[in-house]
Tab-separated table of C-alpha atoms in Angstrom:
chain	number	residue	atom	x	y	z
A	926	ARG	CA	-25.052	48.068	86.599
A	927	VAL	CA	-24.215	50.076	83.460
A	928	LEU	CA	-25.178	47.144	81.250
A	929	ARG	CA	-28.477	46.683	83.063
A	930	GLU	CA	-29.360	50.358	82.595
A	931	LYS	CA	-27.945	50.595	79.055
A	932	PRO	CA	-27.767	47.120	77.487
A	933	GLY	CA	-26.140	48.471	74.322
A	934	SER	CA	-23.448	50.475	76.082
A	935	LEU	CA	-20.095	49.807	74.385
A	936	GLY	CA	-18.183	51.397	77.235
A	937	GLY	CA	-19.989	49.240	79.747
A	938	LEU	CA	-19.256	46.080	77.775
A	939	LYS	CA	-15.573	46.899	77.509
A	940	GLY	CA	-15.487	47.668	81.222
A	941	LEU	CA	-17.064	44.294	81.951
A	942	MET	CA	-14.401	42.492	79.907
A	943	GLU	CA	-11.654	44.436	81.670
A	944	ALA	CA	-13.212	43.515	85.028
A	945	TRP	CA	-13.048	39.836	84.075
A	946	LEU	CA	-9.364	40.244	83.283
A	947	LEU	CA	-8.852	41.992	86.628
A	948	GLN	CA	-10.349	38.925	88.286
A	949	GLY	CA	-8.084	36.632	86.266
A	950	LYS	CA	-11.084	35.249	84.332
A	951	SER	CA	-9.402	35.254	80.942
A	952	HIS	CA	-11.440	32.194	79.892
A	953	VAL	CA	-14.682	34.189	80.326
A	954	VAL	CA	-13.334	36.953	78.054
A	955	ILE	CA	-12.472	34.372	75.399
A	956	GLU	CA	-15.901	32.741	75.616
A	957	HIS	CA	-17.712	36.098	75.524
A	958	PHE	CA	-15.664	37.464	72.616
A	959	ASP	CA	-17.293	35.101	70.103
A	960	SER	CA	-20.728	36.550	70.871
A	961	LEU	CA	-19.668	40.121	70.055
A	962	ALA	CA	-20.563	41.847	66.818
A	963	ARG	CA	-17.719	42.048	64.309
A	964	VAL	CA	-17.242	45.792	64.824
A	965	GLN	CA	-16.842	45.202	68.566
A	966	GLN	CA	-14.388	42.364	67.967
A	967	GLU	CA	-12.245	44.622	65.780
A	968	ARG	CA	-12.399	47.392	68.353
A	969	TRP	CA	-11.431	45.315	71.376
A	970	HIS	CA	-9.439	42.437	69.936
A	971	GLU	CA	-6.475	43.474	72.104
A	972	LEU	CA	-8.471	42.333	75.146
A	973	LEU	CA	-8.828	38.922	73.544
A	974	LEU	CA	-5.101	38.783	72.793
A	975	ILE	CA	-4.275	39.615	76.395
A	976	ALA	CA	-6.730	36.943	77.609
A	977	LEU	CA	-5.164	34.386	75.274
A	978	ALA	CA	-1.671	35.351	76.408
A	979	MET	CA	-2.747	34.894	80.020
A	980	GLN	CA	-4.247	31.491	79.152
A	981	VAL	CA	-1.063	30.115	77.564
A	982	GLY	CA	1.231	31.629	80.183
A	983	HIS	CA	3.118	34.117	77.996
A	984	LEU	CA	1.869	37.007	80.102
A	985	LYS	CA	1.506	36.930	83.866
A	986	ALA	CA	-1.875	38.202	85.023
A	987	GLU	CA	-0.258	40.434	87.629
A	988	GLY	CA	1.774	42.262	84.999
A	989	TYR	CA	-1.435	43.278	83.290
A	990	LEU	CA	-3.529	43.998	86.357
A	991	SER	CA	-1.132	46.420	88.037
A	992	TRP	CA	-1.661	49.138	85.415
A	993	LEU	CA	-5.249	48.314	84.467
A	994	ARG	CA	-6.392	49.274	87.971
A	995	LEU	CA	-5.267	52.854	87.340
A	996	PRO	CA	-7.575	55.329	85.526
A	997	ALA	CA	-6.585	55.912	81.898
A	998	GLN	CA	-5.694	59.584	82.484
A	999	VAL	CA	-3.365	58.950	85.442
A	1000	PRO	CA	0.350	59.427	84.501
A	1001	GLU	CA	1.371	56.389	86.548
A	1002	ARG	CA	-0.672	54.173	84.224
A	1003	LEU	CA	1.536	55.158	81.288
A	1004	VAL	CA	4.676	54.374	83.288
A	1005	GLU	CA	3.412	50.926	84.276
A	1006	ILE	CA	2.092	49.917	80.860
A	1007	ARG	CA	5.385	51.011	79.278
A	1008	GLU	CA	7.312	48.715	81.616
A	1009	VAL	CA	5.037	45.749	80.872
A	1010	ALA	CA	5.025	46.416	77.100
A	1011	GLU	CA	8.825	46.641	77.009
A	1012	LYS	CA	9.042	43.398	78.992
A	1013	TYR	CA	6.863	41.665	76.377
A	1014	PRO	CA	7.899	43.425	73.149
A	1015	LYS	CA	6.156	40.925	70.865
A	1016	CYS	CA	2.778	41.316	72.542
A	1017	GLY	CA	0.803	43.587	70.242
A	1018	ALA	CA	-2.066	43.915	72.701
A	1019	LEU	CA	0.203	45.574	75.253
A	1020	ALA	CA	1.767	47.819	72.626
A	1021	ILE	CA	-1.712	49.004	71.630
A	1022	GLN	CA	-2.524	49.880	75.227
A	1023	TRP	CA	0.848	51.639	75.512
A	1024	VAL	CA	0.140	53.788	72.448
A	1025	GLU	CA	-3.384	54.634	73.591
A	1026	SER	CA	-2.154	55.604	77.076
A	1027	ALA	CA	0.601	57.757	75.578
A	1028	LEU	CA	-1.853	59.556	73.299
A	1029	LEU	CA	-4.181	60.229	76.236
A	1030	ALA	CA	-1.206	61.777	78.035
A	1031	PHE	CA	-0.241	63.810	74.916
A	1032	GLU	CA	3.137	62.015	74.856
A	1033	ILE	CA	3.770	61.831	71.105
A	1034	GLU	CA	7.299	60.444	71.236
A	1035	GLU	CA	6.260	57.720	73.632
A	1036	ALA	CA	3.366	56.835	71.344
A	1037	ASN	CA	5.884	56.562	68.494
A	1038	HIS	CA	7.899	54.028	70.496
A	1039	GLY	CA	4.785	51.919	70.973
A	1040	LEU	CA	3.864	52.211	67.291
A	1041	ARG	CA	7.322	51.009	66.260
A	1042	GLN	CA	6.984	48.056	68.614
A	1043	LEU	CA	3.690	47.138	66.962
A	1044	ARG	CA	5.474	46.449	63.668
A	1045	ASP	CA	7.050	43.292	65.112
A	1046	ALA	CA	4.048	42.149	67.129
A	1047	GLU	CA	2.982	38.498	67.129
A	1048	PRO	CA	0.337	37.598	66.227
A	1049	ARG	CA	0.088	40.352	63.642
A	1050	VAL	CA	-2.171	43.193	64.734
A	1051	SER	CA	-4.969	44.270	62.385
A	1052	PRO	CA	-3.560	46.892	59.953
A	1053	LYS	CA	-6.851	48.777	60.184
A	1054	LEU	CA	-6.459	49.170	63.943
A	1055	VAL	CA	-2.812	50.265	63.703
A	1056	ALA	CA	-3.705	52.736	60.946
A	1057	HIS	CA	-6.328	54.185	63.293
A	1058	LEU	CA	-3.670	54.686	65.994
A	1059	TYR	CA	-1.379	56.474	63.537
A	1060	ALA	CA	-4.280	58.697	62.492
A	1061	GLN	CA	-4.964	59.521	66.152
A	1062	ARG	CA	-1.309	60.457	66.608
A	1063	ASP	CA	-1.333	62.744	63.562
A	1064	ALA	CA	-4.609	64.335	64.665
A	1065	LEU	CA	-3.033	65.040	68.054
A	1066	LEU	CA	-0.053	66.681	66.372
A	1067	LEU	CA	-2.409	68.904	64.393
A	1068	ARG	CA	-4.169	69.929	67.591
A	1069	GLU	CA	-0.814	71.114	68.905
A	1070	ARG	CA	0.071	72.833	65.615
A	1071	VAL	CA	-3.046	74.701	64.562
A	1072	ASP	CA	-0.960	76.684	62.054
A	1073	VAL	CA	-0.057	73.480	60.211
A	1074	ALA	CA	-3.680	72.330	60.164
A	1075	GLU	CA	-4.708	75.667	58.625
A	1076	VAL	CA	-1.923	75.504	56.026
A	1077	LEU	CA	-2.904	71.985	54.960
A	1078	GLN	CA	-6.502	73.073	54.596
A	1079	ARG	CA	-5.581	76.134	52.518
A	1080	ALA	CA	-3.197	74.163	50.317
A	1081	ALA	CA	-5.850	71.622	49.355
A	1082	SER	CA	-7.527	74.086	46.979
A	1083	LEU	CA	-4.325	75.406	45.365
A	1084	LYS	CA	-2.504	74.429	42.201
A	1085	PRO	CA	0.642	72.278	42.658
A	1086	ALA	CA	3.198	75.107	42.383
A	1087	GLU	CA	1.283	77.321	44.825
A	1088	ARG	CA	0.809	74.331	47.125
A	1089	LEU	CA	4.555	73.698	47.233
A	1090	LYS	CA	5.343	77.324	47.993
A	1091	LEU	CA	2.995	77.187	50.971
A	1092	LEU	CA	3.857	73.706	52.290
A	1093	LEU	CA	7.618	73.354	51.784
A	1094	PRO	CA	8.742	75.481	54.783
A	1095	TYR	CA	6.567	73.374	57.084
A	1096	ALA	CA	7.576	70.089	55.442
A	1097	ARG	CA	11.259	70.910	56.016
A	1098	GLU	CA	10.532	71.687	59.651
A	1099	MET	CA	8.378	68.578	60.300
A	1100	MET	CA	10.089	65.881	58.262
A	1101	SER	CA	8.470	63.029	60.206
A	1102	PHE	CA	4.906	64.351	59.863
A	1103	ALA	CA	3.323	62.131	57.226
A	1104	PRO	CA	0.472	64.410	55.972
A	1105	LEU	CA	2.872	67.239	55.098
A	1106	GLN	CA	5.372	64.945	53.391
A	1107	LYS	CA	2.628	63.214	51.421
A	1108	ASP	CA	1.035	66.444	50.197
A	1109	VAL	CA	4.388	67.851	49.083
A	1110	GLY	CA	5.208	64.590	47.302
A	1111	THR	CA	1.828	64.643	45.554
A	1112	ALA	CA	2.420	68.211	44.386
A	1113	TYR	CA	5.831	67.342	42.933
A	1114	PHE	CA	4.333	64.320	41.176
A	1115	GLU	CA	1.582	66.465	39.648
A	1116	MET	CA	4.286	68.852	38.413
A	1117	GLY	CA	6.069	66.021	36.594
A	1118	GLU	CA	8.955	65.543	39.035
A	1119	PRO	CA	8.552	61.919	40.158
A	1120	GLU	CA	12.097	61.534	41.531
A	1121	VAL	CA	11.614	64.436	43.933
A	1122	ALA	CA	8.098	63.221	44.685
A	1123	MET	CA	9.519	59.836	45.712
A	1124	ARG	CA	11.719	61.465	48.336
A	1125	TYR	CA	8.756	63.042	50.121
A	1126	LEU	CA	6.401	60.105	49.627
A	1127	ASN	CA	9.064	57.796	51.076
A	1128	ARG	CA	9.166	59.991	54.165
A	1129	ALA	CA	5.371	59.896	54.426
A	1130	ALA	CA	5.297	56.098	54.156
A	1131	ASN	CA	8.081	55.738	56.724
A	1132	ALA	CA	6.376	58.151	59.127
A	1133	ASN	CA	3.092	56.254	58.783
A	1134	PRO	CA	3.744	52.783	57.324
A	1135	TYR	CA	0.030	51.949	57.564
A	1136	TRP	CA	-1.167	54.784	55.304
A	1137	LEU	CA	-2.548	53.107	52.199
A	1138	THR	CA	-2.695	56.291	50.106
A	1139	ALA	CA	0.961	57.130	50.750
A	1140	TRP	CA	2.064	53.697	49.498
A	1141	VAL	CA	-0.132	53.884	46.387
A	1142	GLU	CA	1.179	57.322	45.468
A	1143	LEU	CA	4.753	56.207	46.134
A	1144	GLY	CA	4.158	53.310	43.761
A	1145	LEU	CA	2.834	55.638	41.062
A	1146	ALA	CA	5.752	58.050	41.442
A	1147	SER	CA	8.220	55.156	41.360
A	1148	MET	CA	6.687	53.865	38.148
A	1149	ALA	CA	6.905	57.300	36.548
A	1150	ALA	CA	10.569	57.508	37.594
A	1151	MET	CA	11.173	54.000	36.168
A	1152	ARG	CA	12.100	52.722	39.634
A	1153	LEU	CA	10.175	49.525	39.049
A	1154	THR	CA	11.475	47.519	42.000
A	1155	ARG	CA	10.436	50.260	44.404
A	1156	ALA	CA	7.096	50.570	42.606
A	1157	ARG	CA	6.447	46.855	43.033
A	1158	GLU	CA	7.366	46.965	46.731
A	1159	SER	CA	5.082	49.941	47.302
A	1160	PHE	CA	2.088	48.396	45.565
A	1161	LEU	CA	2.575	45.106	47.414
A	1162	ARG	CA	2.621	47.000	50.690
A	1163	ALA	CA	-0.558	48.851	49.700
A	1164	MET	CA	-2.230	45.546	48.842
A	1165	SER	CA	-1.299	44.097	52.226
A	1166	LEU	CA	-2.995	47.042	53.944
A	1167	ASN	CA	-6.197	46.852	51.945
A	1168	ASP	CA	-8.852	44.566	53.433
A	1169	SER	CA	-10.912	44.392	50.240
A	1170	ASN	CA	-10.027	42.407	47.126
A	1171	TRP	CA	-9.647	45.443	44.869
A	1172	ILE	CA	-7.479	43.661	42.305
A	1173	GLY	CA	-10.008	40.978	41.479
A	1174	ASP	CA	-9.461	37.417	40.324
């Protein structure tokens, strides 16, 4: 009905694909996926992965359906998707749904578990999509810590030494929060202290391994510190995250 009233409705289209999965019609999802625009394919490719998994028997339809029937905001949905995702730890599609459900429930630590599971997913999940999930997690953290959001905004216009004075107390408190660690590392690098900068940029890259900027800056700091092996590793990681051919032929 939604699609008849609003033919271009993205929510309605996703709901239709989920309804097909509910009915066990994974083959219809696979057939329909090819007709989607590229942006829609990138947005909902986890539905295709689940359909494919159902087709080849790696994922029982019932294991997926039991939690999909529950509204996204219902706590029981998070419990059920966690159980299914942990049962199939290599299934990136389920890990994505786990992370999204956890973020909807404001369960940051649970989202972190799902994000870690995504690193070993097969087939490999689009880095762009995973980076988006990490960004959602960090945005949620900032909503909970308005003081940190304000400090980051104020620090952006300050000189490196003033930036460090403002950010360091927060960075020491929130050592797994990538934006703080990255900004402190950048400030140290600008002040000519690449070794110290590496310490903070390493934390930023570990906290959000899909953050392209953190890996590039870690590579630059490593080069300045003559840590060439680490620099090479960091730049290679940055290249793997970048969809465009920015190096050239």
